[in-house]
PDB file of C-alpha atoms and ligand atoms in Angstrom:
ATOM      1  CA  UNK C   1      26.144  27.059 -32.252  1.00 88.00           C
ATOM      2  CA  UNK C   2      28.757  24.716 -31.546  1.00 97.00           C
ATOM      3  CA  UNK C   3      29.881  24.899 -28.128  1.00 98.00           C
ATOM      4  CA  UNK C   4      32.894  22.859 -26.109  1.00 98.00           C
ATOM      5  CA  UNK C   5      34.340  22.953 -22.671  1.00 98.00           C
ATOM      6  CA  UNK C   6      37.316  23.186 -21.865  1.00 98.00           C
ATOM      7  CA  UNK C   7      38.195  22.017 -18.176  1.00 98.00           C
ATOM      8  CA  UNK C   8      41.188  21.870 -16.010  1.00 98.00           C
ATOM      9  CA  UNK C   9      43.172  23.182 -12.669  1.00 98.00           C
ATOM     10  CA  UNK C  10      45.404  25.823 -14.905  1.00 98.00           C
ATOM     11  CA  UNK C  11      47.425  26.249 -11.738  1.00 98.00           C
ATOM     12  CA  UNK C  12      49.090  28.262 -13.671  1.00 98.00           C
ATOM     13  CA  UNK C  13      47.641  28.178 -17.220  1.00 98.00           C
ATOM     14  CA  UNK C  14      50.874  26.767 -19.420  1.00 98.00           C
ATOM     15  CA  UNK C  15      52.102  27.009 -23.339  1.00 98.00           C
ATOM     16  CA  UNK C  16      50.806  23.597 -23.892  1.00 98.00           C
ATOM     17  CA  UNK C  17      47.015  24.591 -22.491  1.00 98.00           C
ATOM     18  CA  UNK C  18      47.116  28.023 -24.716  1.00 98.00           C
ATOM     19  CA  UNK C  19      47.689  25.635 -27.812  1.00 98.00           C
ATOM     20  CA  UNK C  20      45.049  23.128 -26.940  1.00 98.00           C
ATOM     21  CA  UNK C  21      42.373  26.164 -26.657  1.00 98.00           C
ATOM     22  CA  UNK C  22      43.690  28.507 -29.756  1.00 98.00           C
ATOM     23  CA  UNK C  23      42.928  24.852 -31.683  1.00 98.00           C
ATOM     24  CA  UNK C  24      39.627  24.670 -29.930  1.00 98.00           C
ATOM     25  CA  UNK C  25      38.910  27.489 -30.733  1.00 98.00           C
ATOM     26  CA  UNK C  26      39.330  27.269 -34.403  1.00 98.00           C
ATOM     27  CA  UNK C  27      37.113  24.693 -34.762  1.00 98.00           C
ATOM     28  CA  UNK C  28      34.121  25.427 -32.617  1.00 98.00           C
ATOM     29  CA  UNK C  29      31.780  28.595 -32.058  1.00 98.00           C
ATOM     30  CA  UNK C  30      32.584  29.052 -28.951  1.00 98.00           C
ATOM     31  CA  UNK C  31      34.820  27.712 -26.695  1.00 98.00           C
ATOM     32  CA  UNK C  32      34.159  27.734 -22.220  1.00 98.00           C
ATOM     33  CA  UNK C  33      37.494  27.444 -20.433  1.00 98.00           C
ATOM     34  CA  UNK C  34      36.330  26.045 -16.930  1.00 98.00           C
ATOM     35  CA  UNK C  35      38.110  26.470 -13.898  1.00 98.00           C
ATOM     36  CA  UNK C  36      37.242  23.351 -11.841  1.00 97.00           C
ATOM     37  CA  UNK C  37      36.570  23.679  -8.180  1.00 95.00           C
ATOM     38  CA  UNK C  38      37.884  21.114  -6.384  1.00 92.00           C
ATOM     39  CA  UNK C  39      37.616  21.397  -2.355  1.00 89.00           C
ATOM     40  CA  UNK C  40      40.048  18.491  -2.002  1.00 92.00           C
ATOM     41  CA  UNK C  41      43.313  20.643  -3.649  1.00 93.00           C
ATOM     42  CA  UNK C  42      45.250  23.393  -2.315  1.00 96.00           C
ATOM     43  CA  UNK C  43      46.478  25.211  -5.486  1.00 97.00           C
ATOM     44  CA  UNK C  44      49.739  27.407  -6.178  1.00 97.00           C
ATOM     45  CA  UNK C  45      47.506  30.612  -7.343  1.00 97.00           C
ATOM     46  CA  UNK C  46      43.962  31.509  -6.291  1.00 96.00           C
ATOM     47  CA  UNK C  47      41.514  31.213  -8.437  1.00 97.00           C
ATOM     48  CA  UNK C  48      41.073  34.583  -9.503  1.00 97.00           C
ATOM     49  CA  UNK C  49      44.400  34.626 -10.624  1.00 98.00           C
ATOM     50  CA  UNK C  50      44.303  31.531 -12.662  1.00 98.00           C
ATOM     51  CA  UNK C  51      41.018  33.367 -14.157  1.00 98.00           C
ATOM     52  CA  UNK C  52      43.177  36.533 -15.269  1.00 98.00           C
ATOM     53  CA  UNK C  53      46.286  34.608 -16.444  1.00 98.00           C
ATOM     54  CA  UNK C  54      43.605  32.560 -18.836  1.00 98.00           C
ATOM     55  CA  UNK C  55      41.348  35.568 -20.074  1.00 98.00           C
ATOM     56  CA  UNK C  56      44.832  37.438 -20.384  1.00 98.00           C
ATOM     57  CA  UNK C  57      46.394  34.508 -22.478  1.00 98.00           C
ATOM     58  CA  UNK C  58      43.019  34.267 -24.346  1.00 98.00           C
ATOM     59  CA  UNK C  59      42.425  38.416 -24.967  1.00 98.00           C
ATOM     60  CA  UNK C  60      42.837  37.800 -28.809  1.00 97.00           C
ATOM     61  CA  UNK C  61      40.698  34.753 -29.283  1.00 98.00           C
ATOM     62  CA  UNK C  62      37.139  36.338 -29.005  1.00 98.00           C
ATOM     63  CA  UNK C  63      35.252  33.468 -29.163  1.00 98.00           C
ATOM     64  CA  UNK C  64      36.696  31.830 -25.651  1.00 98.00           C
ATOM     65  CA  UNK C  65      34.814  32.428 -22.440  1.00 98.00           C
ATOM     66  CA  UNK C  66      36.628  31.829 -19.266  1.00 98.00           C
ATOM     67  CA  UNK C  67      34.469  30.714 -16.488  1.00 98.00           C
ATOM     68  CA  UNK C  68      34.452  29.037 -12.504  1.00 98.00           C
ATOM     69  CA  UNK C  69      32.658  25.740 -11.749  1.00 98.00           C
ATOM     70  CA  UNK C  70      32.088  23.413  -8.677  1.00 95.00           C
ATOM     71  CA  UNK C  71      30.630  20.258  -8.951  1.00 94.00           C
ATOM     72  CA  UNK C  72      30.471  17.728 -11.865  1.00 96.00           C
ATOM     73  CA  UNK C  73      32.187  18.765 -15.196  1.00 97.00           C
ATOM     74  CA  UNK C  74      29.264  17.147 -16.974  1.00 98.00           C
ATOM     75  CA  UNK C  75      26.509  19.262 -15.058  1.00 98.00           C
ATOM     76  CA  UNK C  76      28.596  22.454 -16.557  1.00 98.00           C
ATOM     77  CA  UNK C  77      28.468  21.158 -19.919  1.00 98.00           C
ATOM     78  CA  UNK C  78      24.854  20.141 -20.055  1.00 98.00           C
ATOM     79  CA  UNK C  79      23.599  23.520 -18.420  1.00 98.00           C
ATOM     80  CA  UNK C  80      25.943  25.348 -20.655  1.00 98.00           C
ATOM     81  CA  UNK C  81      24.364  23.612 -24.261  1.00 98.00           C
ATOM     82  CA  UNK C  82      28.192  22.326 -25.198  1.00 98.00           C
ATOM     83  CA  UNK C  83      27.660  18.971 -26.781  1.00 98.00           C
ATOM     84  CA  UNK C  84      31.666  18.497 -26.596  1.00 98.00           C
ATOM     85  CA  UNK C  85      34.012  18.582 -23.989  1.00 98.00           C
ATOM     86  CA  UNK C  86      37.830  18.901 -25.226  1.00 98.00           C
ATOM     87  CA  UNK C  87      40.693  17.339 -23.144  1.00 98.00           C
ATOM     88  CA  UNK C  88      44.332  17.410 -23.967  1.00 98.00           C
ATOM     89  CA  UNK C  89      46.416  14.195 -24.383  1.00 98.00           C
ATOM     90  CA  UNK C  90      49.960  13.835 -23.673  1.00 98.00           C
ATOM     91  CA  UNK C  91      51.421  10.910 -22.416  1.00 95.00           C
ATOM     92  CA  UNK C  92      50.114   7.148 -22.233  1.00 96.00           C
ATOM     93  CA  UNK C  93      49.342   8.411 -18.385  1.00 96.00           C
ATOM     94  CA  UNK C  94      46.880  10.606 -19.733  1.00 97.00           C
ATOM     95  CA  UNK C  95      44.851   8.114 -22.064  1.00 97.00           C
ATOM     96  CA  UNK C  96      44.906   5.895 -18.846  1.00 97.00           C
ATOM     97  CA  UNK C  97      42.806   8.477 -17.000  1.00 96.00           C
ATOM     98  CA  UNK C  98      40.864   9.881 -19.847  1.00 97.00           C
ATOM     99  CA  UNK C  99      39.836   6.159 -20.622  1.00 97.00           C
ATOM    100  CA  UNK C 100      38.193   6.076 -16.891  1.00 97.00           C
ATOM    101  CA  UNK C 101      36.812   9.594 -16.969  1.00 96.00           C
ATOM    102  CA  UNK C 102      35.395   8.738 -20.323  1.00 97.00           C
ATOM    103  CA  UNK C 103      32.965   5.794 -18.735  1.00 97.00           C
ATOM    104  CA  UNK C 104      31.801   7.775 -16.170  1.00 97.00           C
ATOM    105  CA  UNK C 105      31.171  10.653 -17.819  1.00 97.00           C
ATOM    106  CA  UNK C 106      29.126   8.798 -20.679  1.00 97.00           C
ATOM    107  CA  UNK C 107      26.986   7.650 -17.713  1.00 97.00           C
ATOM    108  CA  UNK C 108      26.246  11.022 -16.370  1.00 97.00           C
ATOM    109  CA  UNK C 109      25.922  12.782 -19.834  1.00 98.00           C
ATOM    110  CA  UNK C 110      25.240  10.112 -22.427  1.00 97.00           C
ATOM    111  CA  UNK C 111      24.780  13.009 -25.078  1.00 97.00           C
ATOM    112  CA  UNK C 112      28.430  15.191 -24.219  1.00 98.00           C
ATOM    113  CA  UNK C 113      31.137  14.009 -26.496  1.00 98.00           C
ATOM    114  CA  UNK C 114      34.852  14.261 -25.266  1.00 98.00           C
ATOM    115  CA  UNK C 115      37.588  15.256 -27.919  1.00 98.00           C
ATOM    116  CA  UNK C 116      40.894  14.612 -27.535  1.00 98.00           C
ATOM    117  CA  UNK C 117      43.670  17.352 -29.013  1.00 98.00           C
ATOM    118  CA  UNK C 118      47.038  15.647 -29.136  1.00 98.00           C
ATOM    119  CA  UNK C 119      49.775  18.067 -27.297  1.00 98.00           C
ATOM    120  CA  UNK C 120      51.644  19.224 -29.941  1.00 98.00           C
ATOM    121  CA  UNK C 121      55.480  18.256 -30.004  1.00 97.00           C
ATOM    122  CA  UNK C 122      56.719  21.486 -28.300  1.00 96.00           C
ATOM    123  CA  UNK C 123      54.472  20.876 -25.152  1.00 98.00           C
ATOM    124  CA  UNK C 124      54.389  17.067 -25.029  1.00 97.00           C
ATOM    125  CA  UNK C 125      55.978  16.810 -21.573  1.00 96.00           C
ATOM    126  CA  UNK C 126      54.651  20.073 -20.243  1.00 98.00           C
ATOM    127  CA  UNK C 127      52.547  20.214 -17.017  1.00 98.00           C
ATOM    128  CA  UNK C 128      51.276  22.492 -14.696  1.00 98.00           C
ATOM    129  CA  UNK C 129      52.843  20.525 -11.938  1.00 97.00           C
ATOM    130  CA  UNK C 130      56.620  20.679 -13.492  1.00 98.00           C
ATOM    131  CA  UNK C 131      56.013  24.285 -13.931  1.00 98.00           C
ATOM    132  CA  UNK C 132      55.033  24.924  -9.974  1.00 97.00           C
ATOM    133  CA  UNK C 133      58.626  22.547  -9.050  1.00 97.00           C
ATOM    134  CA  UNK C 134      60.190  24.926 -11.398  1.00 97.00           C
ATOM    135  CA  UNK C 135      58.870  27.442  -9.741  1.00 96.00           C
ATOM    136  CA  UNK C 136      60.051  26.257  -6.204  1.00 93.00           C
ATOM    137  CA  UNK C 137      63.645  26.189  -7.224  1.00 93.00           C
ATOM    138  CA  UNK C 138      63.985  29.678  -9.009  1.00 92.00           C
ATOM    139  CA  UNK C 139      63.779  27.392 -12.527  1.00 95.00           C
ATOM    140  CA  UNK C 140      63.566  29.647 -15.669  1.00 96.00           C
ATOM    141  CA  UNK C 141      59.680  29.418 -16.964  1.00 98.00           C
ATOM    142  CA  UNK C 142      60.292  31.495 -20.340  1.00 97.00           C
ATOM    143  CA  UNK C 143      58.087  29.989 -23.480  1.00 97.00           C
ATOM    144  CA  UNK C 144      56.575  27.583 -21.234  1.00 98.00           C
ATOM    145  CA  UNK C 145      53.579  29.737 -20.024  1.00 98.00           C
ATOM    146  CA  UNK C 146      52.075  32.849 -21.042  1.00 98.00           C
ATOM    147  CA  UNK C 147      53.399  36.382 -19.781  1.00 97.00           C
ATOM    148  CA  UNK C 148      50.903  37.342 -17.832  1.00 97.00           C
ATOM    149  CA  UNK C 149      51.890  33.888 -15.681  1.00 98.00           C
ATOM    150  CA  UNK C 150      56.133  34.851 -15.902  1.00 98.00           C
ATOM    151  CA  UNK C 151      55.243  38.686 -14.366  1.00 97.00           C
ATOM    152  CA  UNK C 152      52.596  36.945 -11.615  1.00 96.00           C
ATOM    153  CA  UNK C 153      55.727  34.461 -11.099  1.00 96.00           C
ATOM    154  CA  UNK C 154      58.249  37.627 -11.374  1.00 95.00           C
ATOM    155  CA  UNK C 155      56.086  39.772  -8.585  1.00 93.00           C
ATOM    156  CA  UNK C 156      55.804  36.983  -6.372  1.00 91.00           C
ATOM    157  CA  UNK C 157      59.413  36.670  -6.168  1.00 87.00           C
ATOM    158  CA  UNK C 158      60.019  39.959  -5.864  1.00 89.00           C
ATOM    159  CA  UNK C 159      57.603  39.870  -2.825  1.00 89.00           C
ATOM    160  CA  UNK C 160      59.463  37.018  -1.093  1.00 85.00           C
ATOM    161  CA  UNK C 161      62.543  38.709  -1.313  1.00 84.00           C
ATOM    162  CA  UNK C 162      61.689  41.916   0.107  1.00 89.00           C
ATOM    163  CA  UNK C 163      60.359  40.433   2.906  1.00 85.00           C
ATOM    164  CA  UNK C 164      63.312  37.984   3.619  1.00 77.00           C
TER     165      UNK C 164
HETATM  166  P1  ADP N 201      48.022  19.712 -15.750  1.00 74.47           P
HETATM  167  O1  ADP N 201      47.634  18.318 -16.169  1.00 74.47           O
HETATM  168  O2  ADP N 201      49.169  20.278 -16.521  1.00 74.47           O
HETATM  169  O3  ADP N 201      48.193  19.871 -14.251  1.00 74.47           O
HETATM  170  P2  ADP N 201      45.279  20.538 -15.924  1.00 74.47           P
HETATM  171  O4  ADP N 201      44.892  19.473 -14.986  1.00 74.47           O
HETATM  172  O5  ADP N 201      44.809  21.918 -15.648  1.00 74.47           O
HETATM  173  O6  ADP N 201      46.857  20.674 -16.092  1.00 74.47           O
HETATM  174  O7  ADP N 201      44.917  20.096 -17.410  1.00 74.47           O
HETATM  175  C1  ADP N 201      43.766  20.470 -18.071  1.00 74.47           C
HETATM  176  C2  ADP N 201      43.724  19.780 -19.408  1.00 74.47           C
HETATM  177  O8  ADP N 201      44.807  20.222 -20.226  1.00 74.47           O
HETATM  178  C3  ADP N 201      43.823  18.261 -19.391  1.00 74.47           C
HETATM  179  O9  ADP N 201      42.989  17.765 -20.432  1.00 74.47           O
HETATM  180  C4  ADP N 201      45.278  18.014 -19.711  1.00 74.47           C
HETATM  181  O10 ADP N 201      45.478  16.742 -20.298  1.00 74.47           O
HETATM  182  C5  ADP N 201      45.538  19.114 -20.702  1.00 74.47           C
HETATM  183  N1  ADP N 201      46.927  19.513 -20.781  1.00 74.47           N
HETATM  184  C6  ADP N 201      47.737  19.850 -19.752  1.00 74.47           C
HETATM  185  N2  ADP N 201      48.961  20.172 -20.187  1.00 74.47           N
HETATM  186  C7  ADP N 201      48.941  20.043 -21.547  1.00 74.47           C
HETATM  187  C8  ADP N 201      49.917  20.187 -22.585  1.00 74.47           C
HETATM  188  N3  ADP N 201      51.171  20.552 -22.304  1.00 74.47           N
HETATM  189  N4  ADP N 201      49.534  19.969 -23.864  1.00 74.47           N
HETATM  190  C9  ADP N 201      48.264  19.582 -24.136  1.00 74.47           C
HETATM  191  N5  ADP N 201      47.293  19.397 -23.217  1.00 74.47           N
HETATM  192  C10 ADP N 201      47.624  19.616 -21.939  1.00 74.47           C
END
C-alpha cells in the first residue's frame, strides 16, 4: 500500500489544490489530505469547514482521506505508514521554501520522501491567500475553487448583508 500526505492550510481549499490531489491520487493507493494545525494563524474558515469543502471537493476520488493534525507534518506521516509526502510547486518562491522544509524534514524523517507536482498552467498563480483578498473585495471566485467553497463564500455574504 502506497500511501502519501498531502498537507496544507486549505483556507479555503482552491482549483489548483483539487488538481494537485486528483493527480495524487492517481498515482498512489491512498492519498491523506492533512489539515495542519497551526496555533500561530488565525484562518478565514474554521477548520471544520475547510474539512467539508475538501471531503466535498474530494466525494468522487475514493481513495483520498481527509484528516486534522497538530504538531510536526513528519510525525503524521510516519504514524500514518506514508513513505511520501506530496507538495505542490508554483513559483520560484515555492522551491525557495520547499528547499528549507526539505532539510529539516529529512532530519526528522530520514525515510519520508517529498514529491513535488508542478501546478499545472491553469493554477500557476493561484493561492489561497489571493482567493481570501478576493474575497474581501466582493472579487468573483468562479473556476478558481470548488463549489462547495463559492456557496460557503455565497452564504457568508448573504449573512453580512442581512445583518448590515
Ligand atoms: P496556499 O499556499 O495557497 O496558501 P496551502 O498552504 O494550503 O495553500 O498549500 C498547500 C500545498 O498546496 C502547498 O504544497 C502548496 O505549494 C500547494 N499549492 C497551493 N496552491 C497551489 C496551486 N494553485 N497549484 C498547485 N499547488 C498548490
Amino acid at each position: 500500500m502506497a500511501i502519501a500526505v498531502y498537507p496544507g492550510s486549505f483556507d479555503p481549499v482552491t482549483m489548483g489544490h483539487v488538481d494537485v490531489i486528483r493527480r495524487a491520487a492517481s498515482i498512489f493507493d491512498t492519498v491523506r489530505v492533512c489539515v495542519m494545525r497551526n496555533p500561530d494563524k488565525t484562518y478565514t474558515f474554521s477548520e471544520a469547514e475547510r474539512m467539508a469543502f475538501l471531503k466535498e471537493s474530494t466525494r468522487e476520488l475514493d481513495n483520498v482521506i481527509v484528516d486534522a493534525h497538530d504538531g510536526l507534518l513528519m510525525d503524521y506521516a510516519v504514524a500514518n505508514g506514508a513513505k511520501v509526502v506530496i507538495k505542490g510547486l508554483r513559483t520560484i518562491a515555492d522551491f525557495e521554501y520547499e528547499m528549507q522544509m526539505d532539510y529539516f524534514n529529512k532530519r526528522l524523517a530520514p525515510g519520508v520522501e517529498t514529491l513535488y507536482l508542478m501546478a499545472d498552467n491553469k493554477y500557476s498563480v493561484l493561492s489561497a491567500s489571493a482567493i481570501r483578498q478576493l474575497m474581501a473585495f466582493d472579487g468573483e471566485l468562479a473556476g478558481l475553487v470548488p463549489p462547495a467553497v463559492l456557496e460557503a463564500v455565497a452564504d457568508r455574504h448573504k449573512r453580512e448583508e442581512q445583518n448590515q
